Amino acid sequence: MRKILFLLIFLLSNSALANLDNKINYIADILIKEQYLINDSKERADFVKRQLIEKSAKSLDNKKLEKIIDDNTSFVDIKEEIKKRIKANYTEEEVNRLMAILETKEMRKLAKDVLSKVLTMPHFKMDKEKIIYEVKELKNK
């Protein structure tokens, strides 16, 4: 009897977790579809790259410098990052409230305020230390 009860509790808890994951996945899909996220990750990365090139020594070959920067820049999987941050910042009850907010188009306008913790995220990462090291190596050649 205990084994059956344990198995039943285990299955119900797994079902609840899967249900929460489905809700979080749904919220992430809506945020991406409705473009509440800043969609200019590539443009921002290019802007940072241009700034780095302008501030570097003029004697460096810009193509080589661009390659170093591009090789050390990676873009974040936005949906996975949203899901991770929702799990980290919101309880199941708050996720349920978010679902309710996002159900109607009129209420979605309020989502920006509610989801500010999730929406303020960088969408690309640059390994600045490696870029600096490789630029120094390039200068020394």
Short mmCIF file of C-alpha atoms in Angstrom, two decimals:
data_model
loop_
_atom_site.label_atom_id
_atom_site.label_comp_id
_atom_site.label_asym_id
_atom_site.label_seq_id
_atom_site.Cartn_x
_atom_site.Cartn_y
_atom_site.Cartn_z
CA MET A 1 0.00 0.00 0.00
CA ARG A 2 2.83 2.40 0.85
CA LYS A 3 4.51 1.69 -2.46
CA ILE A 4 1.32 2.50 -4.34
CA LEU A 5 0.83 5.70 -2.34
CA PHE A 6 4.45 6.71 -2.94
CA LEU A 7 4.11 5.97 -6.66
CA LEU A 8 0.90 7.99 -6.84
CA ILE A 9 2.49 10.98 -5.07
CA PHE A 10 5.55 10.71 -7.31
CA LEU A 11 3.43 10.66 -10.47
CA LEU A 12 1.30 13.60 -9.31
CA SER A 13 4.34 15.70 -8.42
CA ASN A 14 5.93 14.96 -11.80
CA SER A 15 2.67 15.90 -13.50
CA ALA A 16 2.55 19.19 -11.57
CA LEU A 17 6.15 19.98 -12.55
CA ALA A 18 5.43 19.16 -16.19
CA ASN A 19 2.34 21.36 -16.02
CA LEU A 20 4.41 24.24 -14.57
CA ASP A 21 7.03 23.74 -17.29
CA ASN A 22 4.28 23.84 -19.92
CA LYS A 23 2.97 27.11 -18.47
CA ILE A 24 6.45 28.64 -18.41
CA ASN A 25 7.01 27.48 -21.99
CA TYR A 26 3.69 29.09 -22.99
CA ILE A 27 4.66 32.39 -21.33
CA ALA A 28 8.04 32.36 -23.10
CA ASP A 29 6.35 31.72 -26.45
CA ILE A 30 3.98 34.66 -25.96
CA LEU A 31 6.78 37.01 -24.91
CA ILE A 32 8.78 36.13 -28.00
CA LYS A 33 5.75 36.22 -30.32
CA GLU A 34 4.53 39.55 -28.96
CA GLN A 35 8.10 40.88 -29.13
CA TYR A 36 8.16 42.26 -25.63
CA LEU A 37 11.83 41.42 -25.77
CA ILE A 38 14.39 43.65 -27.38
CA ASN A 39 14.88 42.02 -30.76
CA ASP A 40 17.97 43.95 -31.74
CA SER A 41 20.58 41.62 -30.23
CA LYS A 42 22.57 41.47 -33.45
CA GLU A 43 22.48 45.25 -33.87
CA ARG A 44 23.61 45.76 -30.27
CA ALA A 45 26.44 43.28 -30.70
CA ASP A 46 27.49 45.02 -33.92
CA PHE A 47 27.42 48.40 -32.15
CA VAL A 48 29.67 47.09 -29.37
CA LYS A 49 31.95 45.58 -32.00
CA ARG A 50 32.21 48.91 -33.84
CA GLN A 51 33.04 50.67 -30.58
CA LEU A 52 35.77 48.16 -29.82
CA ILE A 53 37.23 48.58 -33.30
CA GLU A 54 37.15 52.40 -33.06
CA LYS A 55 38.88 52.35 -29.67
CA SER A 56 41.55 49.86 -30.71
CA ALA A 57 44.87 50.82 -32.19
CA LYS A 58 44.54 52.13 -35.73
CA SER A 59 47.47 49.96 -36.78
CA LEU A 60 45.44 46.78 -36.37
CA ASP A 61 43.80 45.10 -39.33
CA ASN A 62 40.06 45.70 -38.90
CA LYS A 63 39.14 42.38 -40.56
CA LYS A 64 41.30 40.44 -38.10
CA LEU A 65 39.89 42.44 -35.21
CA GLU A 66 36.32 41.81 -36.39
CA LYS A 67 37.05 38.09 -36.62
CA ILE A 68 38.42 38.04 -33.07
CA ILE A 69 35.31 39.82 -31.79
CA ASP A 70 32.92 37.62 -33.80
CA ASP A 71 34.65 34.44 -32.63
CA ASN A 72 34.24 35.51 -29.01
CA THR A 73 30.61 36.65 -29.23
CA SER A 74 27.76 34.23 -28.67
CA PHE A 75 24.03 34.81 -28.76
CA VAL A 76 21.74 33.62 -25.99
CA ASP A 77 18.87 31.22 -26.69
CA ILE A 78 16.23 33.73 -25.65
CA LYS A 79 13.47 31.21 -25.01
CA GLU A 80 15.66 29.05 -22.76
CA GLU A 81 16.88 32.13 -20.90
CA ILE A 82 13.29 33.33 -20.36
CA LYS A 83 12.25 29.93 -19.03
CA LYS A 84 15.26 29.79 -16.71
CA ARG A 85 14.60 33.29 -15.36
CA ILE A 86 10.87 32.70 -14.88
CA LYS A 87 11.67 29.54 -12.88
CA ALA A 88 14.23 31.46 -10.82
CA ASN A 89 12.12 34.57 -10.15
CA TYR A 90 8.51 33.41 -9.89
CA THR A 91 6.56 30.94 -7.78
CA GLU A 92 3.98 28.61 -9.31
CA GLU A 93 1.23 30.94 -8.09
CA GLU A 94 2.91 33.91 -9.80
CA VAL A 95 3.28 31.86 -12.99
CA ASN A 96 -0.46 31.19 -12.87
CA ARG A 97 -1.10 34.93 -12.53
CA LEU A 98 1.19 35.62 -15.47
CA MET A 99 -0.78 33.10 -17.52
CA ALA A 100 -3.98 34.97 -16.66
CA ILE A 101 -2.41 38.31 -17.57
CA LEU A 102 -1.19 37.00 -20.91
CA GLU A 103 -4.49 35.36 -21.87
CA THR A 104 -6.01 38.54 -23.31
CA LYS A 105 -4.40 41.06 -25.62
CA GLU A 106 -5.47 44.01 -23.48
CA MET A 107 -3.84 42.52 -20.41
CA ARG A 108 -0.62 41.72 -22.28
CA LYS A 109 0.21 45.41 -22.23
CA LEU A 110 0.58 45.08 -18.45
CA ALA A 111 3.00 42.21 -18.86
CA LYS A 112 6.02 44.46 -19.39
CA ASP A 113 5.78 45.78 -15.84
CA VAL A 114 5.13 42.38 -14.33
CA LEU A 115 7.94 40.70 -16.25
CA SER A 116 10.62 43.35 -15.89
CA LYS A 117 12.95 40.87 -14.15
CA VAL A 118 12.80 38.61 -17.19
CA LEU A 119 12.88 41.26 -19.90
CA THR A 120 16.04 43.03 -18.76
CA MET A 121 18.52 40.50 -20.05
CA PRO A 122 21.46 40.66 -22.38
CA HIS A 123 20.90 38.64 -25.54
CA PHE A 124 24.55 38.20 -26.41
CA LYS A 125 27.72 37.49 -24.50
CA MET A 126 31.22 38.66 -25.32
CA ASP A 127 34.29 37.06 -23.79
CA LYS A 128 35.99 40.39 -23.17
CA GLU A 129 39.09 38.93 -21.51
CA LYS A 130 39.74 36.67 -24.48
CA ILE A 131 39.15 39.53 -26.93
CA ILE A 132 41.62 41.75 -25.05
CA TYR A 133 44.19 38.94 -24.94
CA GLU A 134 43.87 38.18 -28.65
CA VAL A 135 44.05 41.89 -29.55
CA LYS A 136 47.27 42.21 -27.52
CA GLU A 137 48.66 39.16 -29.31
CA LEU A 138 47.70 40.72 -32.65
CA LYS A 139 49.44 43.98 -31.68
CA ASN A 140 52.61 42.12 -30.72
CA LYS A 141 52.88 40.41 -34.12
#
